[in-house]
PDB file of C-alpha atoms in Angstrom:
ATOM      1  CA  MET A   1      20.975 -30.227   8.116  1.00  0.00           C
ATOM      2  CA  LYS A   2      22.866 -32.894   7.947  1.00  0.00           C
ATOM      3  CA  ASP A   3      24.727 -35.358  10.544  1.00  0.00           C
ATOM      4  CA  LEU A   4      21.267 -34.802  12.798  1.00  0.00           C
ATOM      5  CA  LYS A   5      22.162 -36.636  15.716  1.00  0.00           C
ATOM      6  CA  GLY A   6      19.750 -38.632  17.996  1.00  0.00           C
ATOM      7  CA  ILE A   7      18.937 -38.289  21.353  1.00  0.00           C
ATOM      8  CA  LYS A   8      16.967 -40.799  23.548  1.00  0.00           C
ATOM      9  CA  GLY A   9      13.873 -40.003  23.969  1.00  0.00           C
ATOM     10  CA  LYS A  10      11.819 -43.261  24.110  1.00  0.00           C
ATOM     11  CA  TYR A  11       9.660 -42.519  27.066  1.00  0.00           C
ATOM     12  CA  TYR A  12       9.427 -38.630  25.816  1.00  0.00           C
ATOM     13  CA  ILE A  13       8.635 -39.861  22.580  1.00  0.00           C
ATOM     14  CA  ALA A  14       5.697 -42.210  23.866  1.00  0.00           C
ATOM     15  CA  LYS A  15       4.579 -39.627  26.866  1.00  0.00           C
ATOM     16  CA  LEU A  16       3.490 -37.367  23.119  1.00  0.00           C
ATOM     17  CA  ILE A  17       2.495 -40.061  21.624  1.00  0.00           C
ATOM     18  CA  ASP A  18      -0.004 -40.977  24.278  1.00  0.00           C
ATOM     19  CA  GLU A  19      -1.762 -37.273  23.305  1.00  0.00           C
ATOM     20  CA  GLY A  20      -2.974 -37.785  20.376  1.00  0.00           C
ATOM     21  CA  GLU A  21      -3.088 -36.037  17.588  1.00  0.00           C
ATOM     22  CA  HIS A  22      -4.580 -32.617  18.166  1.00  0.00           C
ATOM     23  CA  GLU A  23      -4.761 -28.883  17.683  1.00  0.00           C
ATOM     24  CA  HIS A  24      -0.849 -28.484  18.278  1.00  0.00           C
ATOM     25  CA  GLN A  25      -0.115 -32.063  17.262  1.00  0.00           C
ATOM     26  CA  ASP A  26       0.329 -34.016  14.019  1.00  0.00           C
ATOM     27  CA  PHE A  27       1.844 -37.297  13.590  1.00  0.00           C
ATOM     28  CA  LYS A  28       3.428 -38.193   9.749  1.00  0.00           C
ATOM     29  CA  PHE A  29       4.548 -41.627   9.048  1.00  0.00           C
ATOM     30  CA  ALA A  30       6.617 -40.316   6.283  1.00  0.00           C
ATOM     31  CA  ILE A  31       7.627 -36.950   4.290  1.00  0.00           C
ATOM     32  CA  SER A  32       6.250 -36.860   0.598  1.00  0.00           C
ATOM     33  CA  ASP A  33       5.737 -33.349  -0.464  1.00  0.00           C
ATOM     34  CA  ALA A  34       6.742 -31.218   0.137  1.00  0.00           C
ATOM     35  CA  ARG A  35       3.036 -28.270   0.403  1.00  0.00           C
ATOM     36  CA  LYS A  36       1.341 -30.968   1.837  1.00  0.00           C
ATOM     37  CA  ILE A  37       4.201 -30.037   4.582  1.00  0.00           C
ATOM     38  CA  ALA A  38       3.716 -26.394   4.101  1.00  0.00           C
ATOM     39  CA  ARG A  39       0.155 -26.838   5.700  1.00  0.00           C
ATOM     40  CA  SER A  40       0.637 -28.311   8.601  1.00  0.00           C
ATOM     41  CA  LEU A  41       3.517 -25.644   8.481  1.00  0.00           C
ATOM     42  CA  SER A  42       0.692 -22.945   7.842  1.00  0.00           C
ATOM     43  CA  ALA A  43      -1.758 -24.300   9.999  1.00  0.00           C
ATOM     44  CA  PHE A  44       0.558 -24.140  13.227  1.00  0.00           C
ATOM     45  CA  ALA A  45       2.164 -21.050  12.513  1.00  0.00           C
ATOM     46  CA  ASN A  46      -1.291 -19.436  11.630  1.00  0.00           C
ATOM     47  CA  ASN A  47      -2.401 -21.413  14.993  1.00  0.00           C
ATOM     48  CA  ASP A  48       0.076 -20.692  18.448  1.00  0.00           C
ATOM     49  CA  GLY A  49       2.001 -23.566  16.895  1.00  0.00           C
ATOM     50  CA  GLY A  50       2.541 -27.227  16.745  1.00  0.00           C
ATOM     51  CA  ARG A  51       4.661 -29.805  16.424  1.00  0.00           C
ATOM     52  CA  LEU A  52       4.762 -33.352  14.078  1.00  0.00           C
ATOM     53  CA  LEU A  53       6.186 -36.205  15.116  1.00  0.00           C
ATOM     54  CA  VAL A  54       7.409 -37.591  12.087  1.00  0.00           C
ATOM     55  CA  GLY A  55       8.011 -41.165  11.800  1.00  0.00           C
ATOM     56  CA  VAL A  56       4.009 -41.584  13.533  1.00  0.00           C
ATOM     57  CA  LYS A  57       1.391 -43.384  12.175  1.00  0.00           C
ATOM     58  CA  ASP A  58      -1.610 -42.193  12.821  1.00  0.00           C
ATOM     59  CA  ASN A  59      -2.396 -44.698  14.931  1.00  0.00           C
ATOM     60  CA  GLY A  60       0.458 -44.007  16.880  1.00  0.00           C
ATOM     61  CA  VAL A  61       2.875 -46.476  16.114  1.00  0.00           C
ATOM     62  CA  ILE A  62       6.643 -45.889  15.760  1.00  0.00           C
ATOM     63  CA  ALA A  63       7.880 -46.896  12.284  1.00  0.00           C
ATOM     64  CA  GLY A  64      10.915 -44.480  12.333  1.00  0.00           C
ATOM     65  CA  VAL A  65      11.828 -42.443   9.890  1.00  0.00           C
ATOM     66  CA  ARG A  66      12.819 -43.905   6.767  1.00  0.00           C
ATOM     67  CA  ASN A  67      14.640 -41.258   4.654  1.00  0.00           C
ATOM     68  CA  GLU A  68      16.366 -38.824   6.673  1.00  0.00           C
ATOM     69  CA  GLU A  69      16.169 -36.465   2.936  1.00  0.00           C
ATOM     70  CA  ASP A  70      12.558 -35.863   4.412  1.00  0.00           C
ATOM     71  CA  ILE A  71      14.213 -33.061   7.026  1.00  0.00           C
ATOM     72  CA  TYR A  72      15.268 -31.773   2.934  1.00  0.00           C
ATOM     73  CA  VAL A  73      11.412 -31.736   2.732  1.00  0.00           C
ATOM     74  CA  ILE A  74      10.404 -29.951   4.718  1.00  0.00           C
ATOM     75  CA  GLU A  75      13.081 -26.877   4.724  1.00  0.00           C
ATOM     76  CA  GLN A  76      11.808 -26.817   1.051  1.00  0.00           C
ATOM     77  CA  ALA A  77       7.803 -27.008   2.624  1.00  0.00           C
ATOM     78  CA  ALA A  78       9.394 -24.386   4.970  1.00  0.00           C
ATOM     79  CA  GLN A  79      11.336 -21.290   2.743  1.00  0.00           C
ATOM     80  CA  MET A  80      10.386 -22.521  -0.753  1.00  0.00           C
ATOM     81  CA  TYR A  81       6.591 -23.317  -0.301  1.00  0.00           C
ATOM     82  CA  CYS A  82       4.870 -20.943   2.462  1.00  0.00           C
ATOM     83  CA  ARG A  83       5.365 -16.819   3.114  1.00  0.00           C
ATOM     84  CA  PRO A  84       6.552 -15.732   5.198  1.00  0.00           C
ATOM     85  CA  GLU A  85       9.271 -17.718   5.090  1.00  0.00           C
ATOM     86  CA  GLN A  86       9.442 -20.019   8.405  1.00  0.00           C
ATOM     87  CA  GLU A  87      11.451 -21.094  10.610  1.00  0.00           C
ATOM     88  CA  ILE A  88      11.438 -24.781  12.171  1.00  0.00           C
ATOM     89  CA  ASN A  89      13.044 -27.027  15.347  1.00  0.00           C
ATOM     90  CA  VAL A  90      14.403 -30.103  14.208  1.00  0.00           C
ATOM     91  CA  THR A  91      15.233 -32.644  16.983  1.00  0.00           C
ATOM     92  CA  ALA A  92      15.695 -36.183  16.076  1.00  0.00           C
ATOM     93  CA  PHE A  93      14.778 -38.920  19.000  1.00  0.00           C
ATOM     94  CA  LYS A  94      16.019 -42.862  19.430  1.00  0.00           C
ATOM     95  CA  CYS A  95      12.796 -44.798  19.863  1.00  0.00           C
ATOM     96  CA  GLU A  96      12.213 -48.063  20.675  1.00  0.00           C
ATOM     97  CA  GLY A  97      13.753 -50.468  17.846  1.00  0.00           C
ATOM     98  CA  GLY A  98      16.527 -48.207  17.078  1.00  0.00           C
ATOM     99  CA  HIS A  99      13.737 -46.359  15.648  1.00  0.00           C
ATOM    100  CA  THR A 100      14.372 -42.677  15.252  1.00  0.00           C
ATOM    101  CA  VAL A 101      11.732 -39.923  15.558  1.00  0.00           C
ATOM    102  CA  PHE A 102      11.830 -36.958  14.187  1.00  0.00           C
ATOM    103  CA  ARG A 103      10.074 -34.136  16.518  1.00  0.00           C
ATOM    104  CA  ILE A 104       9.536 -30.839  14.134  1.00  0.00           C
ATOM    105  CA  GLU A 105       8.786 -27.410  15.800  1.00  0.00           C
ATOM    106  CA  ILE A 106       6.598 -24.566  14.148  1.00  0.00           C
ATOM    107  CA  SER A 107       5.976 -21.714  16.631  1.00  0.00           C
ATOM    108  CA  ARG A 108       2.469 -18.981  16.359  1.00  0.00           C
ATOM    109  CA  SER A 109       3.920 -16.572  13.214  1.00  0.00           C
ATOM    110  CA  LYS A 110       4.845 -12.714  14.525  1.00  0.00           C
ATOM    111  CA  VAL A 111       3.209 -11.616  11.422  1.00  0.00           C
ATOM    112  CA  ARG A 112      -0.480 -13.310  10.314  1.00  0.00           C
ATOM    113  CA  PRO A 113      -1.116 -14.712   7.811  1.00  0.00           C
ATOM    114  CA  VAL A 114       1.500 -17.794   7.048  1.00  0.00           C
ATOM    115  CA  MET A 115       0.007 -18.518   2.980  1.00  0.00           C
ATOM    116  CA  VAL A 116       0.634 -21.547   1.029  1.00  0.00           C
ATOM    117  CA  HIS A 117       1.966 -21.881  -2.263  1.00  0.00           C
ATOM    118  CA  GLU A 118      -0.903 -24.296  -3.497  1.00  0.00           C
ATOM    119  CA  THR A 119      -0.653 -26.100  -6.953  1.00  0.00           C
ATOM    120  CA  ASP A 120      -2.565 -24.266  -8.713  1.00  0.00           C
ATOM    121  CA  GLY A 121      -0.085 -21.229  -8.211  1.00  0.00           C
ATOM    122  CA  THR A 122      -2.564 -19.172  -6.034  1.00  0.00           C
ATOM    123  CA  TRP A 123      -2.003 -18.827  -2.223  1.00  0.00           C
ATOM    124  CA  LYS A 124      -3.945 -20.020   0.662  1.00  0.00           C
ATOM    125  CA  ALA A 125      -3.701 -19.812   4.249  1.00  0.00           C
ATOM    126  CA  TYR A 126      -4.571 -22.953   6.835  1.00  0.00           C
ATOM    127  CA  TYR A 127      -5.813 -22.599  10.579  1.00  0.00           C
ATOM    128  CA  ARG A 128      -5.881 -25.977  12.929  1.00  0.00           C
ATOM    129  CA  VAL A 129      -8.678 -27.046  14.452  1.00  0.00           C
ATOM    130  CA  LYS A 130      -8.268 -30.512  16.539  1.00  0.00           C
ATOM    131  CA  ASP A 131      -6.721 -32.446  14.595  1.00  0.00           C
ATOM    132  CA  GLU A 132      -7.061 -30.643  11.028  1.00  0.00           C
ATOM    133  CA  ASN A 133      -5.141 -27.991   8.959  1.00  0.00           C
ATOM    134  CA  ILE A 134      -8.910 -26.309   7.632  1.00  0.00           C
ATOM    135  CA  ALA A 135      -8.296 -24.041   4.943  1.00  0.00           C
ATOM    136  CA  ALA A 136      -8.373 -19.997   6.530  1.00  0.00           C
ATOM    137  CA  PRO A 137     -12.000 -18.135   4.944  1.00  0.00           C
ATOM    138  CA  GLN A 138     -11.295 -14.964   3.627  1.00  0.00           C
ATOM    139  CA  LEU A 139     -12.231 -13.151   6.073  1.00  0.00           C
ATOM    140  CA  MET A 140     -10.112 -14.367   8.346  1.00  0.00           C
ATOM    141  CA  VAL A 141      -7.208 -13.380   5.927  1.00  0.00           C
ATOM    142  CA  ARG A 142      -7.806  -9.750   5.472  1.00  0.00           C
ATOM    143  CA  ALA A 143      -8.330  -9.518   9.828  1.00  0.00           C
ATOM    144  CA  TRP A 144      -5.006 -10.904  10.310  1.00  0.00           C
ATOM    145  CA  GLU A 145      -3.447  -9.033   6.673  1.00  0.00           C
ATOM    146  CA  CYS A 146      -5.014  -5.441   8.693  1.00  0.00           C
ATOM    147  CA  ALA A 147      -4.387  -6.697  12.207  1.00  0.00           C
ATOM    148  CA  ALA A 148      -0.204  -6.827  10.750  1.00  0.00           C
ATOM    149  CA  LYS A 149      -0.403  -3.427   9.171  1.00  0.00           C
ATOM    150  CA  ASN A 150      -1.791  -1.577  12.246  1.00  0.00           C
ATOM    151  CA  GLU A 151      -4.458  -0.765  10.855  1.00  0.00           C
ATOM    152  CA  GLY A 152      -7.186  -1.631  13.577  1.00  0.00           C
ATOM    153  CA  THR A 153      -7.504   2.368  15.224  1.00  0.00           C
ATOM    154  CA  LEU A 154     -10.499   3.130  15.448  1.00  0.00           C
ATOM    155  CA  LEU A 155     -11.317   6.585  17.616  1.00  0.00           C
ATOM    156  CA  SER A 156     -15.356   6.127  18.226  1.00  0.00           C
ATOM    157  CA  LEU A 157     -17.567   2.732  18.205  1.00  0.00           C
ATOM    158  CA  ASN A 158     -20.453   3.575  16.390  1.00  0.00           C
ATOM    159  CA  ASP A 159     -23.362   0.846  16.406  1.00  0.00           C
ATOM    160  CA  ALA A 160     -22.821  -1.384  14.373  1.00  0.00           C
ATOM    161  CA  GLU A 161     -19.980  -2.461  15.457  1.00  0.00           C
ATOM    162  CA  ARG A 162     -21.328  -1.863  18.949  1.00  0.00           C
ATOM    163  CA  CYS A 163     -24.264  -4.129  18.364  1.00  0.00           C
ATOM    164  CA  LEU A 164     -21.935  -7.121  16.792  1.00  0.00           C
ATOM    165  CA  LEU A 165     -19.646  -6.701  20.740  1.00  0.00           C
ATOM    166  CA  GLU A 166     -22.811  -6.806  22.426  1.00  0.00           C
ATOM    167  CA  LEU A 167     -24.081 -10.278  20.155  1.00  0.00           C
ATOM    168  CA  ALA A 168     -19.256 -11.064  20.722  1.00  0.00           C
ATOM    169  CA  ALA A 169     -19.799 -11.216  23.877  1.00  0.00           C
ATOM    170  CA  LYS A 170     -23.396 -13.833  24.391  1.00  0.00           C
ATOM    171  CA  GLY A 171     -20.676 -16.320  22.594  1.00  0.00           C
ATOM    172  CA  PRO A 172     -20.262 -16.769  19.119  1.00  0.00           C
ATOM    173  CA  VAL A 173     -22.548 -15.382  16.266  1.00  0.00           C
ATOM    174  CA  ARG A 174     -22.244 -16.061  12.184  1.00  0.00           C
ATOM    175  CA  LEU A 175     -21.282 -13.100  10.563  1.00  0.00           C
ATOM    176  CA  GLU A 176     -24.988 -13.614   8.947  1.00  0.00           C
ATOM    177  CA  GLU A 177     -26.932 -12.608  12.128  1.00  0.00           C
ATOM    178  CA  PHE A 178     -24.644 -10.460  12.951  1.00  0.00           C
ATOM    179  CA  MET A 179     -25.869  -8.464   9.327  1.00  0.00           C
ATOM    180  CA  VAL A 180     -29.455  -8.850  10.335  1.00  0.00           C
ATOM    181  CA  SER A 181     -29.341  -7.486  13.794  1.00  0.00           C
ATOM    182  CA  ALA A 182     -26.939  -4.406  12.306  1.00  0.00           C
ATOM    183  CA  HIS A 183     -28.979  -3.684   9.281  1.00  0.00           C
ATOM    184  CA  VAL A 184     -26.320  -3.630   7.074  1.00  0.00           C
ATOM    185  CA  SER A 185     -24.499  -5.508   3.889  1.00  0.00           C
ATOM    186  CA  ARG A 186     -22.260  -7.950   3.892  1.00  0.00           C
ATOM    187  CA  GLY A 187     -19.261  -5.579   2.729  1.00  0.00           C
ATOM    188  CA  MET A 188     -19.952  -3.300   5.909  1.00  0.00           C
ATOM    189  CA  ALA A 189     -19.862  -5.473   7.726  1.00  0.00           C
ATOM    190  CA  GLU A 190     -17.487  -7.483   6.892  1.00  0.00           C
ATOM    191  CA  ASP A 191     -14.800  -4.395   6.525  1.00  0.00           C
ATOM    192  CA  MET A 192     -16.138  -4.151  10.413  1.00  0.00           C
ATOM    193  CA  VAL A 193     -14.935  -7.482  11.198  1.00  0.00           C
ATOM    194  CA  VAL A 194     -11.822  -6.354   9.740  1.00  0.00           C
ATOM    195  CA  ARG A 195     -11.015  -3.648  12.123  1.00  0.00           C
ATOM    196  CA  LEU A 196     -12.259  -4.931  15.005  1.00  0.00           C
ATOM    197  CA  HIS A 197     -10.310  -7.784  14.944  1.00  0.00           C
ATOM    198  CA  ALA A 198      -6.572  -5.706  14.117  1.00  0.00           C
ATOM    199  CA  MET A 199      -7.739  -4.047  17.367  1.00  0.00           C
ATOM    200  CA  GLY A 200      -8.379  -7.368  19.298  1.00  0.00           C
ATOM    201  CA  VAL A 201     -11.811  -7.257  20.740  1.00  0.00           C
ATOM    202  CA  ILE A 202     -12.896  -9.312  17.863  1.00  0.00           C
ATOM    203  CA  ASP A 203     -11.838 -12.897  17.075  1.00  0.00           C
ATOM    204  CA  PHE A 204     -12.850 -15.405  14.848  1.00  0.00           C
ATOM    205  CA  SER A 205     -13.858 -19.236  16.222  1.00  0.00           C
ATOM    206  CA  TYR A 206     -14.732 -22.780  14.783  1.00  0.00           C
ATOM    207  CA  ASP A 207     -17.660 -24.971  15.875  1.00  0.00           C
ATOM    208  CA  GLY A 208     -16.876 -27.736  13.591  1.00  0.00           C
ATOM    209  CA  SER A 209     -18.552 -26.243  10.149  1.00  0.00           C
ATOM    210  CA  ARG A 210     -18.433 -22.883  10.302  1.00  0.00           C
ATOM    211  CA  PHE A 211     -16.276 -20.022  11.482  1.00  0.00           C
ATOM    212  CA  ASN A 212     -17.657 -17.642  14.148  1.00  0.00           C
ATOM    213  CA  LEU A 213     -17.300 -14.731  15.494  1.00  0.00           C
ATOM    214  CA  ILE A 214     -16.184 -13.929  19.470  1.00  0.00           C
ATOM    215  CA  ALA A 215     -15.594 -10.384  21.434  1.00  0.00           C
ATOM    216  CA  ILE A 216     -12.320 -11.044  23.511  1.00  0.00           C
TER     217      ILE A 216
END
């Protein structure tokens, strides 16, 4: 991506910065590690999308992009370290003091999970919660994979599955609570969660320390 022309965006970028870092926005002072950026891309893509503002410090101060080669590192993160590869939309904005800020937009992935190739050779999925990138638990990854394969169709619900839906309808419920209420093993409980998520009736909710189950 050569000769990326900056457009005037002083007030637009200032408005975005005023929002602070949140579920759909992250500040990056500089880009040096493609894998770290891949984790942000994965987290946004596995949630509802988001944007990176490159050239902005964590405290919201505009420092400007120090090296236009940062774009190549971001592209490397999206293409080499994310599976499946992710498309990004890059726009350069000219801001106060002549500084340039890159807005990197990433959409919600049509196919989840979006995995990141870690330094130890493993693949891990991330999810954006507030201003953090959280490693997605294995059960959540399994549920996404099942939904992607359209394996969630059930002709009828058994008693345990109806129990889970009733519990989740009252509010977030932990997997262990469901296991006790329905008198099922962890393996059976996880299989039911995976199927019900693929059907679109159960989802995951993060409470600050763990992912719980909620009814949709």
